[in-house]
Amino acid sequence: MIRLGNVLVSPGEGGVYGERTLDGYRVWDPYRSKLAALYMLGGGVDLAPDMKVLYLGAANGTTVSHVADYAGTVYAVEFAPRPMQDLLEVARRRKKIVPIMADAGRPEEYAPFMEAVDLIYQDVAQPDQVGIAERNLVFLKPGGHFILMLKTRSVDVRRDPVEVLGEARAGLERHLDIVDVRWLEPYHHDHAAIVCSRRG
Ligand code: SAM
């Protein structure tokens, strides 16, 4: 991952969502992107051109566009029509992005368009975030990585975030090895990143 001084950047054509550029690179803002926050905090999985990625919760494609600057094919799943319109525009300019309008909780809807991937990145802010992750593991190659961005308030706003994180971690541990767990403070409140790998 490229940093210019203390600034995380990605190597692609700019002007996607009004992001700044620096020395010809696109600035990847950790306050706008949880994945950028994870990298700035010293975590994450390095992206490479030969990697295939399944991205769940693509929204309007801001983070997706940065991932596509580094990785190979990015399958970007989003179920809301409005952000999907923006995502389509981003995908029109970045041919490596495959936009898929579907419910990430129903992977059978997009299984026909998929191949095995090296990384699954999930940022869906739903109550059943671990269940959605479990249902998508069929696409993850042995030795591949899963990054779950857990929004604890979406799971249960009344519960202690630490307890919610512990439960999510235990759920993922049934299928995956946990590589790293960290809160995304000061960039994103009540969000934690759980980085896992699939046994080879
Ligand atoms: N990852 C995005 C980024 O960094 O630019 C932000 C994602 S936003 C927090 C969550 C997105 O997940 C929303 O656009 C929402 O519509 C989408 N989403 C939530 N549940 C979903 C589901 N079951 N299937 C597909 N998309 C979902």
Coordinates of C-alpha atoms and ligand atoms in Angstrom, one line a residue:
M1 CA 0.0 0.0 0.0
I2 CA 1.4 3.3 -1.0
R3 CA 1.9 6.2 1.4
L4 CA 3.3 9.6 0.7
G5 CA 4.6 10.7 4.0
N6 CA 1.7 10.0 6.3
V7 CA -0.9 10.1 3.6
L8 CA -2.4 6.8 2.2
V9 CA -3.0 7.0 -1.5
S10 CA -4.0 4.7 -4.4
P11 CA -2.7 4.7 -8.0
G12 CA -5.6 5.4 -10.3
E13 CA -7.4 8.0 -12.3
G14 CA -8.9 10.6 -10.0
G15 CA -12.1 12.5 -9.9
V16 CA -14.3 9.7 -8.6
Y17 CA -16.0 11.4 -5.7
G18 CA -14.1 14.7 -5.4
E19 CA -11.1 13.1 -3.6
R20 CA -7.8 15.0 -3.5
T21 CA -4.8 14.0 -5.5
L22 CA -1.2 14.2 -4.4
D23 CA 1.7 13.8 -6.8
G24 CA -0.6 12.1 -9.3
Y25 CA -2.0 9.6 -6.7
R26 CA -5.6 9.6 -5.2
V27 CA -5.7 10.4 -1.5
W28 CA -7.5 7.6 0.4
D29 CA -9.1 9.3 3.4
P30 CA -9.3 7.2 6.6
Y31 CA -12.2 9.3 7.9
R32 CA -14.3 8.4 4.9
S33 CA -13.2 4.8 4.4
K34 CA -13.0 2.2 7.1
L35 CA -10.5 0.2 5.1
A36 CA -8.3 3.2 4.8
A37 CA -8.6 3.7 8.6
L38 CA -7.5 0.0 9.1
Y39 CA -4.4 0.6 6.9
M40 CA -3.6 3.8 8.7
L41 CA -3.8 2.0 12.0
G42 CA -1.2 -0.6 10.8
G43 CA -3.6 -3.4 10.0
G44 CA -5.3 -4.9 6.9
V45 CA -4.2 -7.1 4.1
D46 CA -2.0 -5.8 1.3
L47 CA -3.8 -5.6 -2.0
A48 CA -2.0 -6.8 -5.2
P49 CA -2.9 -6.9 -8.9
D50 CA -3.3 -10.6 -9.0
M51 CA -5.9 -10.6 -6.2
K52 CA -9.7 -11.2 -6.7
V53 CA -11.9 -9.5 -4.2
L54 CA -15.5 -9.9 -3.1
Y55 CA -16.7 -6.6 -1.7
L56 CA -20.0 -6.8 0.3
G57 CA -21.7 -3.4 1.0
A58 CA -20.2 -1.5 -1.9
A59 CA -22.4 1.6 -1.4
N60 CA -21.5 4.3 -4.0
G61 CA -18.2 2.8 -4.7
T62 CA -15.8 5.2 -3.0
T63 CA -13.7 2.5 -1.1
V64 CA -14.4 0.1 -4.0
S65 CA -12.6 2.4 -6.4
H66 CA -9.5 2.5 -4.2
V67 CA -9.5 -1.2 -3.8
A68 CA -9.7 -1.6 -7.6
D69 CA -6.7 0.8 -8.0
Y70 CA -4.6 -1.9 -6.3
A71 CA -6.3 -5.3 -6.8
G72 CA -7.5 -7.4 -9.8
T73 CA -11.2 -8.1 -10.3
V74 CA -13.5 -6.6 -7.6
Y75 CA -17.0 -8.1 -7.3
A76 CA -18.9 -5.3 -5.7
V77 CA -22.3 -6.2 -4.1
E78 CA -24.8 -3.6 -3.1
F79 CA -28.6 -3.9 -2.7
A80 CA -29.8 -0.3 -2.4
P81 CA -30.8 1.3 -5.8
R82 CA -29.6 4.8 -5.1
P83 CA -25.9 4.1 -4.3
M84 CA -26.0 1.4 -7.0
Q85 CA -26.5 4.2 -9.6
D86 CA -23.2 5.8 -8.4
L87 CA -21.4 2.5 -8.3
L88 CA -22.4 1.8 -11.9
E89 CA -20.8 5.1 -12.9
V90 CA -17.6 4.2 -11.0
A91 CA -17.6 0.7 -12.6
R92 CA -18.0 2.3 -16.1
R93 CA -14.6 4.0 -15.6
R94 CA -12.9 1.1 -13.8
K95 CA -13.4 -2.1 -15.8
K96 CA -12.0 -4.3 -13.0
I97 CA -15.1 -3.6 -11.0
V98 CA -18.1 -6.0 -11.5
P99 CA -21.1 -4.3 -9.9
I100 CA -23.7 -6.8 -8.6
M101 CA -27.1 -5.6 -7.4
A102 CA -28.0 -8.3 -4.8
D103 CA -28.6 -9.0 -1.1
A104 CA -25.3 -10.1 0.4
G105 CA -27.3 -12.3 2.8
R106 CA -28.5 -14.3 -0.2
P107 CA -25.2 -15.2 -2.0
E108 CA -27.1 -17.8 -4.1
E109 CA -28.4 -14.7 -6.1
Y110 CA -24.9 -13.9 -7.3
A111 CA -23.1 -17.3 -7.1
P112 CA -23.6 -17.7 -10.9
F113 CA -21.5 -14.6 -11.6
M114 CA -18.7 -15.4 -9.1
E115 CA -15.4 -17.2 -9.0
A116 CA -13.3 -18.0 -5.9
V117 CA -11.6 -14.9 -4.4
D118 CA -8.5 -14.1 -2.4
L119 CA -10.2 -11.6 -0.1
I120 CA -13.7 -10.9 1.1
Y121 CA -14.3 -7.4 2.5
Q122 CA -17.6 -6.9 4.3
D123 CA -19.0 -3.5 5.4
V124 CA -22.8 -3.9 5.5
A125 CA -23.9 -2.4 8.9
Q126 CA -26.6 -5.0 9.5
P127 CA -27.8 -6.8 12.6
D128 CA -26.7 -10.2 11.3
Q129 CA -23.2 -9.3 10.1
V130 CA -21.6 -12.6 11.1
G131 CA -24.4 -14.6 9.5
I132 CA -23.9 -12.7 6.2
A133 CA -20.1 -13.4 6.5
E134 CA -20.7 -17.1 7.0
R135 CA -23.0 -17.4 4.0
N136 CA -20.3 -15.9 1.7
L137 CA -17.4 -18.1 2.9
V138 CA -18.2 -20.4 0.0
F139 CA -16.4 -17.9 -2.3
L140 CA -13.2 -17.7 -0.3
K141 CA -10.1 -19.6 -1.5
P142 CA -8.2 -21.7 1.1
G143 CA -5.5 -19.3 2.4
G144 CA -7.6 -16.3 1.6
H145 CA -8.5 -13.5 3.9
F146 CA -11.8 -12.1 5.2
I147 CA -12.1 -8.6 6.6
L148 CA -15.3 -7.8 8.5
M149 CA -16.0 -4.2 9.4
L150 CA -18.2 -4.6 12.4
K151 CA -20.6 -1.8 13.3
T152 CA -21.5 -2.8 16.8
R153 CA -24.5 -0.3 17.0
S154 CA -26.1 -2.1 14.0
V155 CA -25.9 -5.4 15.9
D156 CA -27.5 -4.0 19.0
V157 CA -27.4 -0.4 20.0
R158 CA -28.2 -1.2 23.7
R159 CA -25.4 -3.7 24.2
D160 CA -21.8 -3.0 25.3
P161 CA -19.7 -2.7 22.0
V162 CA -16.9 -4.9 23.6
E163 CA -19.4 -7.7 24.2
V164 CA -20.8 -7.4 20.6
L165 CA -17.3 -7.6 19.2
G166 CA -16.4 -10.6 21.4
E167 CA -19.5 -12.5 20.1
A168 CA -18.8 -11.6 16.5
R169 CA -15.2 -12.8 16.9
A170 CA -16.3 -16.1 18.4
G171 CA -18.8 -16.6 15.5
L172 CA -16.1 -16.1 12.9
E173 CA -13.6 -18.3 14.8
R174 CA -15.9 -21.3 14.1
H175 CA -14.8 -21.1 10.5
L176 CA -11.7 -19.0 10.2
D177 CA -8.4 -18.1 12.0
I178 CA -8.5 -14.6 13.5
V179 CA -5.4 -12.7 12.4
D180 CA -6.1 -9.3 13.9
V181 CA -8.9 -7.4 15.8
R182 CA -8.9 -3.7 16.3
W183 CA -11.2 -0.7 16.9
L184 CA -11.1 2.0 14.2
E185 CA -10.8 4.9 16.7
P186 CA -10.2 7.8 16.1
Y187 CA -11.4 7.5 12.6
H188 CA -14.7 5.6 13.1
H189 CA -16.5 5.2 16.4
D190 CA -18.1 1.9 17.5
H191 CA -16.5 0.1 14.5
A192 CA -14.1 -2.7 14.8
A193 CA -12.1 -4.6 12.1
I194 CA -11.8 -8.3 12.4
V195 CA -9.2 -9.7 10.0
C196 CA -9.4 -13.5 9.4
S197 CA -7.7 -16.1 7.2
R198 CA -9.1 -19.3 5.9
R199 CA -7.1 -22.4 6.7
G200 CA -5.3 -23.6 3.6
Ligands
SAM1 N1 -18.2 0.2 2.1 C1 -18.7 1.5 1.8 C2 -17.5 2.4 1.6 O1 -16.5 2.3 2.3 O2 -17.6 3.3 0.7 C3 -19.7 2.0 2.8 C4 -20.8 0.9 3.1 S1 -22.1 1.5 4.0 C5 -21.6 1.5 5.6 C6 -23.1 0.0 4.0 C7 -23.7 -0.4 2.7 O3 -24.1 -1.7 2.7 C8 -24.9 0.4 2.3 O4 -24.8 1.0 1.0 C9 -26.1 -0.6 2.3 O5 -27.1 -0.3 1.3 C10 -25.3 -1.9 2.0 N2 -25.9 -3.1 2.5 C11 -26.4 -3.3 3.7 N3 -26.9 -4.5 3.8 C12 -26.7 -5.1 2.6 C13 -27.0 -6.4 2.1 N4 -27.6 -7.3 2.8 N5 -26.7 -6.7 0.8 C14 -26.0 -5.7 0.0 N6 -25.7 -4.5 0.5 C15 -26.1 -4.2 1.7

